[in-house]
CSV table of C-alpha atoms in Angstrom, one decimal:
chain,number,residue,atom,x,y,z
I,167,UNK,CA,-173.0,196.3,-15.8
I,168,UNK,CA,-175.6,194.7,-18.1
I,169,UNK,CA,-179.3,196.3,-19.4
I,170,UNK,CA,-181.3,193.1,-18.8
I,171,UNK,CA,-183.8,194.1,-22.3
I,172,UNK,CA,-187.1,193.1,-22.3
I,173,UNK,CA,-187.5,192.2,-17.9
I,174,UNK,CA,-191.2,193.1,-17.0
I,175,UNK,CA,-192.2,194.1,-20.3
I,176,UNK,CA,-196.1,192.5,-21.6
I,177,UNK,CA,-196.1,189.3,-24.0
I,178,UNK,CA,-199.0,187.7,-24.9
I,179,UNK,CA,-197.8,184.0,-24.0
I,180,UNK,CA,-198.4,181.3,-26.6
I,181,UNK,CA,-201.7,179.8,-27.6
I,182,UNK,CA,-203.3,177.4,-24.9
I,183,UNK,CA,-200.8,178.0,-22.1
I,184,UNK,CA,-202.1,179.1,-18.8
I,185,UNK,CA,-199.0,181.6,-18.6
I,186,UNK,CA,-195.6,182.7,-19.7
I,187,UNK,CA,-192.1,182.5,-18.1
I,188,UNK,CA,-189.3,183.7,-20.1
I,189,UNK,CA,-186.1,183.9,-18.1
I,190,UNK,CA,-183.6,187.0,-19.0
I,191,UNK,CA,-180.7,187.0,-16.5
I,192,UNK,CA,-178.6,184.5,-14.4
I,193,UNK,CA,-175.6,184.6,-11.9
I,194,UNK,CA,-175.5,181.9,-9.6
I,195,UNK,CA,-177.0,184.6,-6.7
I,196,UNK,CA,-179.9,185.5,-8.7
I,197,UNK,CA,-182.2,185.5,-11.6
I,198,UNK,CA,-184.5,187.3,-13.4
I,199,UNK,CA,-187.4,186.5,-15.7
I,200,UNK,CA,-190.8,188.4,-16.8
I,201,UNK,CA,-194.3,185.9,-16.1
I,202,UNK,CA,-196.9,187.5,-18.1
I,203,UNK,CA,-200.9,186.1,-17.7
I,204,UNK,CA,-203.5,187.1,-19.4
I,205,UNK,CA,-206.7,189.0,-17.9
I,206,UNK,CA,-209.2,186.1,-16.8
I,207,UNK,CA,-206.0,183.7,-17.2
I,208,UNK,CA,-204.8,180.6,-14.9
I,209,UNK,CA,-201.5,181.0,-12.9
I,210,UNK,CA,-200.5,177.3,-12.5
I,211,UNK,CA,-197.2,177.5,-10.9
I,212,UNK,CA,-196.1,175.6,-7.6
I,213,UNK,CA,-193.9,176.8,-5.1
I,214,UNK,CA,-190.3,177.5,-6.1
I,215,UNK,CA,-187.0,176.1,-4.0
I,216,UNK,CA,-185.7,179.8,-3.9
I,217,UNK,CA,-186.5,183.2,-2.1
I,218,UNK,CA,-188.6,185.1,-4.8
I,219,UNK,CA,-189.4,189.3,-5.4
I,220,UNK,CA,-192.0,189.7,-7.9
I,221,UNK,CA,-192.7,193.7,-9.2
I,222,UNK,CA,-195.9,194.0,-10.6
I,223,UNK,CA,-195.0,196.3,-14.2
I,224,UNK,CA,-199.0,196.0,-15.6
I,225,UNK,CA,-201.7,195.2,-15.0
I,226,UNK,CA,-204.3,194.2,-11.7
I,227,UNK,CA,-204.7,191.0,-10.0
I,228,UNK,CA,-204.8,189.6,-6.5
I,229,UNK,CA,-202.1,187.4,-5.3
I,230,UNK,CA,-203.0,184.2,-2.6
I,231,UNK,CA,-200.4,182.8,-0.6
I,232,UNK,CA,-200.2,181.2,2.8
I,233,UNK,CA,-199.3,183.6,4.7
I,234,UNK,CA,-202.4,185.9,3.2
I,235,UNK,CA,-203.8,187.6,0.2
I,236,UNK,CA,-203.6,191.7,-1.4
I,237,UNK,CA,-204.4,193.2,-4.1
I,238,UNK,CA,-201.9,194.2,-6.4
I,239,UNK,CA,-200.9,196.4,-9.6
I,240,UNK,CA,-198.5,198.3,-11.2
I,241,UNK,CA,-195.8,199.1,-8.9
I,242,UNK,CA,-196.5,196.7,-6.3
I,243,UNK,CA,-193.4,194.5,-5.0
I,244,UNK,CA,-194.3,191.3,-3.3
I,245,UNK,CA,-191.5,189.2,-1.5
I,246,UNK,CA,-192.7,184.9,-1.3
I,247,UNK,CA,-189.9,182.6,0.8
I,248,UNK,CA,-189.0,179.7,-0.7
I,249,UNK,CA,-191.5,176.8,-0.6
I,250,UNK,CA,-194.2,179.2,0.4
I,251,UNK,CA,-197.9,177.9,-2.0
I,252,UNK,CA,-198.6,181.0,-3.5
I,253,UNK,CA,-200.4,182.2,-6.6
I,254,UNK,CA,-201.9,185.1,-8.6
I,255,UNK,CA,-205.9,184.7,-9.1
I,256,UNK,CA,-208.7,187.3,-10.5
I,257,UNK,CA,-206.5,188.5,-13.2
I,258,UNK,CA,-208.5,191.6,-14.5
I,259,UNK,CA,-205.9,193.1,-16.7
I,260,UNK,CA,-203.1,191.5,-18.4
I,261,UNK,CA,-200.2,191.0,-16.1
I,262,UNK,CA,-196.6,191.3,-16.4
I,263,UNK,CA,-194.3,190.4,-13.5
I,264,UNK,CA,-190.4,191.3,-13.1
I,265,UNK,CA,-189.4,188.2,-10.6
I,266,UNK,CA,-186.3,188.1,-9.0
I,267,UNK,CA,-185.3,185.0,-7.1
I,268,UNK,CA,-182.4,184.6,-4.7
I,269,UNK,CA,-180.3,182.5,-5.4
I,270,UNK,CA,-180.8,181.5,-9.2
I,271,UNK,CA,-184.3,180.0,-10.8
I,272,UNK,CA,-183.7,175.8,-9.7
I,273,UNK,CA,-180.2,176.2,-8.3
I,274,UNK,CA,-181.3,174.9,-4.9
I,275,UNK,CA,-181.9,171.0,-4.5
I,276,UNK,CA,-185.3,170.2,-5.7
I,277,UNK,CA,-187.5,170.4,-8.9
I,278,UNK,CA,-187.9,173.6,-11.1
I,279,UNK,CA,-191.6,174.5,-10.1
């Protein structure tokens, strides 16, 4: 057993970036991280090589992928396939994501996005 500290908690991410992805826990099945935006900020990501969960732990936003579009907040739990475009847009209140992804974060072949 492990207590992954600090997954889905709120940071304010470093001056000037669009967002902020910290990763916390890796086995070569999964991973977990916390992305944290700011309200009114940019989610510049690209679409990952792996299966991904993301559980909305604060704030409101509304997330935009191909497949469609919701709006989501605290407590929401949002599954994206691999390679799926997705992103999080009208960020009204500081966001804080727990994100899961199956297997590990850039295990499979391609780029990190």
């Amino acid at each position: 057993m492990e207590i992954i500290k600090g997954a889905g908690e709120w940071a304010r991410p470093a001056a000037g970036a669009a967002g902020d992805w910290v990763a916390q826990f890796e086995v070569p099945d999964l991973s977990v991280g916390t992305y944290c935006i700011p309200a009114g900020g940019v989610d510049d990501q690209s679409p990952h090589t792996e299966d991904e969960i993301y559980v909305v732990t604060a704030g409101r936003a509304r997330i935009v992928a191909a497949s469609g579009e919701a709006e989501v907040g605290p407590g929401a739990v949002i599954f994206v396939p691999a390679g799926e475009e997705h992103r999080f847009v009208d960020i009204k209140q500081d966001l804080a994501l727990l994100v899961v992804f199956g297997p590990a974060y850039g295990s499979r072949a391609g780029s990190r996005a």
